[in-house]
Amino acid sequence: MDLIYFSSAYAIKIHDKIIAISGGREGIKDFGNIDSPLYHIQNDDYYPSFEEKLTHLIFSFNKFHAFNDGNKRTSIAMGAFLLEVNGLDIFVNKFIIEMENIAVSVADNVIDKDLLLEIVTSIINEEDYSEELKLKIISKLEQGSVNDDPITLGIDFYKELY
């Protein structure tokens, strides 16, 4: 299956719409942190599975602060859009609901990229997290100091972005 990707220009449009709808500081902080993950996820040598591509996209936009504001929100929207354009729209609502809670923990260095991959893989391939994955998440949350300000914009907010 050939995957559909999107351009940096489209990623910027998604971000700008997020800021226009929910507020925040406009602008690009580092264009390379927009362009690089979008380019690298297309390389099957680096990211052979769809889940790895999606995880890298989410992680990169969440952590590397390509924009002045809204990076966590943008990471969720980009992930949802990648699912949507590749015919996996059945998972978009579930993805958004789960990632609204996970994105803050990723930003706070509580959930690392490996655990994020397990979470993304579970969202796409399982009805619910396995007990083992739930315990890993709980353990990480107990170890880390999670920001008490989760992202709760809802499914409809992200649906209107594209």
PDB file of N, CA and C in Angstrom, residues 92-138:
ATOM      1  N   VAL A  92      -9.541   7.555  13.861  1.00  0.00           N
ATOM      2  CA  VAL A  92      -9.272   8.959  14.160  1.00  0.00           C
ATOM      3  C   VAL A  92      -9.877   9.402  15.488  1.00  0.00           C
ATOM      4  N   ASN A  93     -11.142   9.119  15.731  1.00  0.00           N
ATOM      5  CA  ASN A  93     -11.777   9.545  16.985  1.00  0.00           C
ATOM      6  C   ASN A  93     -11.072   8.951  18.201  1.00  0.00           C
ATOM      7  N   LYS A  94     -10.810   7.661  18.140  1.00  0.00           N
ATOM      8  CA  LYS A  94     -10.112   6.979  19.238  1.00  0.00           C
ATOM      9  C   LYS A  94      -8.719   7.576  19.430  1.00  0.00           C
ATOM     10  N   PHE A  95      -8.029   7.816  18.321  1.00  0.00           N
ATOM     11  CA  PHE A  95      -6.695   8.402  18.368  1.00  0.00           C
ATOM     12  C   PHE A  95      -6.722   9.766  19.061  1.00  0.00           C
ATOM     13  N   ILE A  96      -7.637  10.612  18.666  1.00  0.00           N
ATOM     14  CA  ILE A  96      -7.717  11.959  19.244  1.00  0.00           C
ATOM     15  C   ILE A  96      -8.012  11.897  20.738  1.00  0.00           C
ATOM     16  N   ILE A  97      -8.965  11.073  21.113  1.00  0.00           N
ATOM     17  CA  ILE A  97      -9.329  10.956  22.531  1.00  0.00           C
ATOM     18  C   ILE A  97      -8.125  10.484  23.359  1.00  0.00           C
ATOM     19  N   GLU A  98      -7.444   9.454  22.887  1.00  0.00           N
ATOM     20  CA  GLU A  98      -6.295   8.927  23.630  1.00  0.00           C
ATOM     21  C   GLU A  98      -5.130   9.906  23.640  1.00  0.00           C
ATOM     22  N   MET A  99      -4.858  10.519  22.502  1.00  0.00           N
ATOM     23  CA  MET A  99      -3.689  11.388  22.399  1.00  0.00           C
ATOM     24  C   MET A  99      -3.854  12.694  23.170  1.00  0.00           C
ATOM     25  N   GLU A 100      -5.076  13.143  23.399  1.00  0.00           N
ATOM     26  CA  GLU A 100      -5.253  14.342  24.211  1.00  0.00           C
ATOM     27  C   GLU A 100      -4.680  14.137  25.604  1.00  0.00           C
ATOM     28  N   ASN A 101      -4.734  12.932  26.110  1.00  0.00           N
ATOM     29  CA  ASN A 101      -4.164  12.633  27.419  1.00  0.00           C
ATOM     30  C   ASN A 101      -2.663  12.341  27.333  1.00  0.00           C
ATOM     31  N   ILE A 102      -2.262  11.659  26.282  1.00  0.00           N
ATOM     32  CA  ILE A 102      -0.879  11.224  26.136  1.00  0.00           C
ATOM     33  C   ILE A 102       0.052  12.375  25.747  1.00  0.00           C
ATOM     34  N   ALA A 103      -0.418  13.306  24.933  1.00  0.00           N
ATOM     35  CA  ALA A 103       0.442  14.378  24.396  1.00  0.00           C
ATOM     36  C   ALA A 103       1.120  15.194  25.495  1.00  0.00           C
ATOM     37  N   VAL A 104       0.421  15.477  26.550  1.00  0.00           N
ATOM     38  CA  VAL A 104       1.005  16.250  27.650  1.00  0.00           C
ATOM     39  C   VAL A 104       2.115  15.444  28.327  1.00  0.00           C
ATOM     40  N   SER A 105       1.899  14.159  28.489  1.00  0.00           N
ATOM     41  CA  SER A 105       2.913  13.306  29.123  1.00  0.00           C
ATOM     42  C   SER A 105       4.145  13.145  28.246  1.00  0.00           C
ATOM     43  N   VAL A 106       3.963  13.134  26.934  1.00  0.00           N
ATOM     44  CA  VAL A 106       5.111  13.097  26.020  1.00  0.00           C
ATOM     45  C   VAL A 106       5.902  14.398  26.161  1.00  0.00           C
ATOM     46  N   ALA A 107       5.211  15.513  26.154  1.00  0.00           N
ATOM     47  CA  ALA A 107       5.871  16.817  26.267  1.00  0.00           C
ATOM     48  C   ALA A 107       6.618  16.954  27.593  1.00  0.00           C
ATOM     49  N   ASP A 108       6.093  16.356  28.638  1.00  0.00           N
ATOM     50  CA  ASP A 108       6.700  16.435  29.967  1.00  0.00           C
ATOM     51  C   ASP A 108       7.787  15.379  30.194  1.00  0.00           C
ATOM     52  N   ASN A 109       8.163  14.647  29.137  1.00  0.00           N
ATOM     53  CA  ASN A 109       9.190  13.592  29.217  1.00  0.00           C
ATOM     54  C   ASN A 109       8.795  12.436  30.131  1.00  0.00           C
ATOM     55  N   VAL A 110       7.520  12.240  30.319  1.00  0.00           N
ATOM     56  CA  VAL A 110       7.040  11.127  31.124  1.00  0.00           C
ATOM     57  C   VAL A 110       6.888   9.893  30.239  1.00  0.00           C
ATOM     58  N   ILE A 111       6.343  10.087  29.062  1.00  0.00           N
ATOM     59  CA  ILE A 111       6.206   9.003  28.078  1.00  0.00           C
ATOM     60  C   ILE A 111       7.245   9.231  26.996  1.00  0.00           C
ATOM     61  N   ASP A 112       8.116   8.228  26.814  1.00  0.00           N
ATOM     62  CA  ASP A 112       9.165   8.344  25.805  1.00  0.00           C
ATOM     63  C   ASP A 112       8.672   7.822  24.454  1.00  0.00           C
ATOM     64  N   LYS A 113       9.516   7.913  23.455  1.00  0.00           N
ATOM     65  CA  LYS A 113       9.124   7.545  22.099  1.00  0.00           C
ATOM     66  C   LYS A 113       8.793   6.055  21.981  1.00  0.00           C
ATOM     67  N   ASP A 114       9.520   5.204  22.694  1.00  0.00           N
ATOM     68  CA  ASP A 114       9.247   3.763  22.629  1.00  0.00           C
ATOM     69  C   ASP A 114       7.859   3.427  23.184  1.00  0.00           C
ATOM     70  N   LEU A 115       7.519   4.029  24.304  1.00  0.00           N
ATOM     71  CA  LEU A 115       6.196   3.791  24.879  1.00  0.00           C
ATOM     72  C   LEU A 115       5.115   4.414  24.003  1.00  0.00           C
ATOM     73  N   LEU A 116       5.409   5.568  23.429  1.00  0.00           N
ATOM     74  CA  LEU A 116       4.461   6.189  22.503  1.00  0.00           C
ATOM     75  C   LEU A 116       4.184   5.258  21.326  1.00  0.00           C
ATOM     76  N   LEU A 117       5.207   4.601  20.814  1.00  0.00           N
ATOM     77  CA  LEU A 117       5.010   3.637  19.721  1.00  0.00           C
ATOM     78  C   LEU A 117       4.088   2.503  20.154  1.00  0.00           C
ATOM     79  N   GLU A 118       4.277   2.010  21.363  1.00  0.00           N
ATOM     80  CA  GLU A 118       3.383   0.953  21.862  1.00  0.00           C
ATOM     81  C   GLU A 118       1.944   1.451  21.951  1.00  0.00           C
ATOM     82  N   ILE A 119       1.768   2.673  22.396  1.00  0.00           N
ATOM     83  CA  ILE A 119       0.425   3.250  22.524  1.00  0.00           C
ATOM     84  C   ILE A 119      -0.212   3.427  21.156  1.00  0.00           C
ATOM     85  N   VAL A 120       0.522   4.010  20.223  1.00  0.00           N
ATOM     86  CA  VAL A 120       0.008   4.220  18.860  1.00  0.00           C
ATOM     87  C   VAL A 120      -0.337   2.885  18.216  1.00  0.00           C
ATOM     88  N   THR A 121       0.534   1.902  18.368  1.00  0.00           N
ATOM     89  CA  THR A 121       0.290   0.565  17.803  1.00  0.00           C
ATOM     90  C   THR A 121      -0.979  -0.038  18.390  1.00  0.00           C
ATOM     91  N   SER A 122      -1.177   0.136  19.674  1.00  0.00           N
ATOM     92  CA  SER A 122      -2.376  -0.379  20.328  1.00  0.00           C
ATOM     93  C   SER A 122      -3.636   0.329  19.834  1.00  0.00           C
ATOM     94  N   ILE A 123      -3.564   1.637  19.676  1.00  0.00           N
ATOM     95  CA  ILE A 123      -4.727   2.399  19.207  1.00  0.00           C
ATOM     96  C   ILE A 123      -5.183   1.887  17.842  1.00  0.00           C
ATOM     97  N   ILE A 124      -4.220   1.569  16.985  1.00  0.00           N
ATOM     98  CA  ILE A 124      -4.553   1.136  15.620  1.00  0.00           C
ATOM     99  C   ILE A 124      -4.910  -0.342  15.541  1.00  0.00           C
ATOM    100  N   ASN A 125      -4.293  -1.163  16.381  1.00  0.00           N
ATOM    101  CA  ASN A 125      -4.417  -2.617  16.209  1.00  0.00           C
ATOM    102  C   ASN A 125      -5.229  -3.350  17.265  1.00  0.00           C
ATOM    103  N   GLU A 126      -5.592  -2.683  18.343  1.00  0.00           N
ATOM    104  CA  GLU A 126      -6.306  -3.362  19.420  1.00  0.00           C
ATOM    105  C   GLU A 126      -7.533  -2.559  19.824  1.00  0.00           C
ATOM    106  N   GLU A 127      -8.514  -3.244  20.325  1.00  0.00           N
ATOM    107  CA  GLU A 127      -9.726  -2.560  20.774  1.00  0.00           C
ATOM    108  C   GLU A 127      -9.454  -1.694  21.997  1.00  0.00           C
ATOM    109  N   ASP A 128      -8.587  -2.197  22.883  1.00  0.00           N
ATOM    110  CA  ASP A 128      -8.219  -1.470  24.096  1.00  0.00           C
ATOM    111  C   ASP A 128      -6.762  -1.788  24.401  1.00  0.00           C
ATOM    112  N   TYR A 129      -6.143  -0.973  25.232  1.00  0.00           N
ATOM    113  CA  TYR A 129      -4.777  -1.248  25.648  1.00  0.00           C
ATOM    114  C   TYR A 129      -4.731  -2.590  26.377  1.00  0.00           C
ATOM    115  N   SER A 130      -3.655  -3.333  26.173  1.00  0.00           N
ATOM    116  CA  SER A 130      -3.460  -4.567  26.931  1.00  0.00           C
ATOM    117  C   SER A 130      -3.200  -4.204  28.388  1.00  0.00           C
ATOM    118  N   GLU A 131      -3.374  -5.172  29.258  1.00  0.00           N
ATOM    119  CA  GLU A 131      -3.115  -4.932  30.683  1.00  0.00           C
ATOM    120  C   GLU A 131      -1.651  -4.543  30.886  1.00  0.00           C
ATOM    121  N   GLU A 132      -0.767  -5.177  30.146  1.00  0.00           N
ATOM    122  CA  GLU A 132       0.662  -4.870  30.249  1.00  0.00           C
ATOM    123  C   GLU A 132       0.943  -3.415  29.871  1.00  0.00           C
ATOM    124  N   LEU A 133       0.327  -2.951  28.781  1.00  0.00           N
ATOM    125  CA  LEU A 133       0.536  -1.568  28.354  1.00  0.00           C
ATOM    126  C   LEU A 133      -0.080  -0.596  29.362  1.00  0.00           C
ATOM    127  N   LYS A 134      -1.239  -0.926  29.882  1.00  0.00           N
ATOM    128  CA  LYS A 134      -1.854  -0.067  30.905  1.00  0.00           C
ATOM    129  C   LYS A 134      -0.930   0.085  32.105  1.00  0.00           C
ATOM    130  N   LEU A 135      -0.328  -1.020  32.528  1.00  0.00           N
ATOM    131  CA  LEU A 135       0.582  -0.971  33.674  1.00  0.00           C
ATOM    132  C   LEU A 135       1.830  -0.140  33.369  1.00  0.00           C
ATOM    133  N   LYS A 136       2.342  -0.244  32.136  1.00  0.00           N
ATOM    134  CA  LYS A 136       3.495   0.571  31.747  1.00  0.00           C
ATOM    135  C   LYS A 136       3.140   2.062  31.804  1.00  0.00           C
ATOM    136  N   ILE A 137       1.980   2.401  31.288  1.00  0.00           N
ATOM    137  CA  ILE A 137       1.551   3.804  31.281  1.00  0.00           C
ATOM    138  C   ILE A 137       1.375   4.310  32.706  1.00  0.00           C
ATOM    139  N   ILE A 138       0.694   3.532  33.531  1.00  0.00           N
ATOM    140  CA  ILE A 138       0.473   3.920  34.929  1.00  0.00           C
ATOM    141  C   ILE A 138       1.802   4.094  35.652  1.00  0.00           C
TER     142      ILE A 138
END
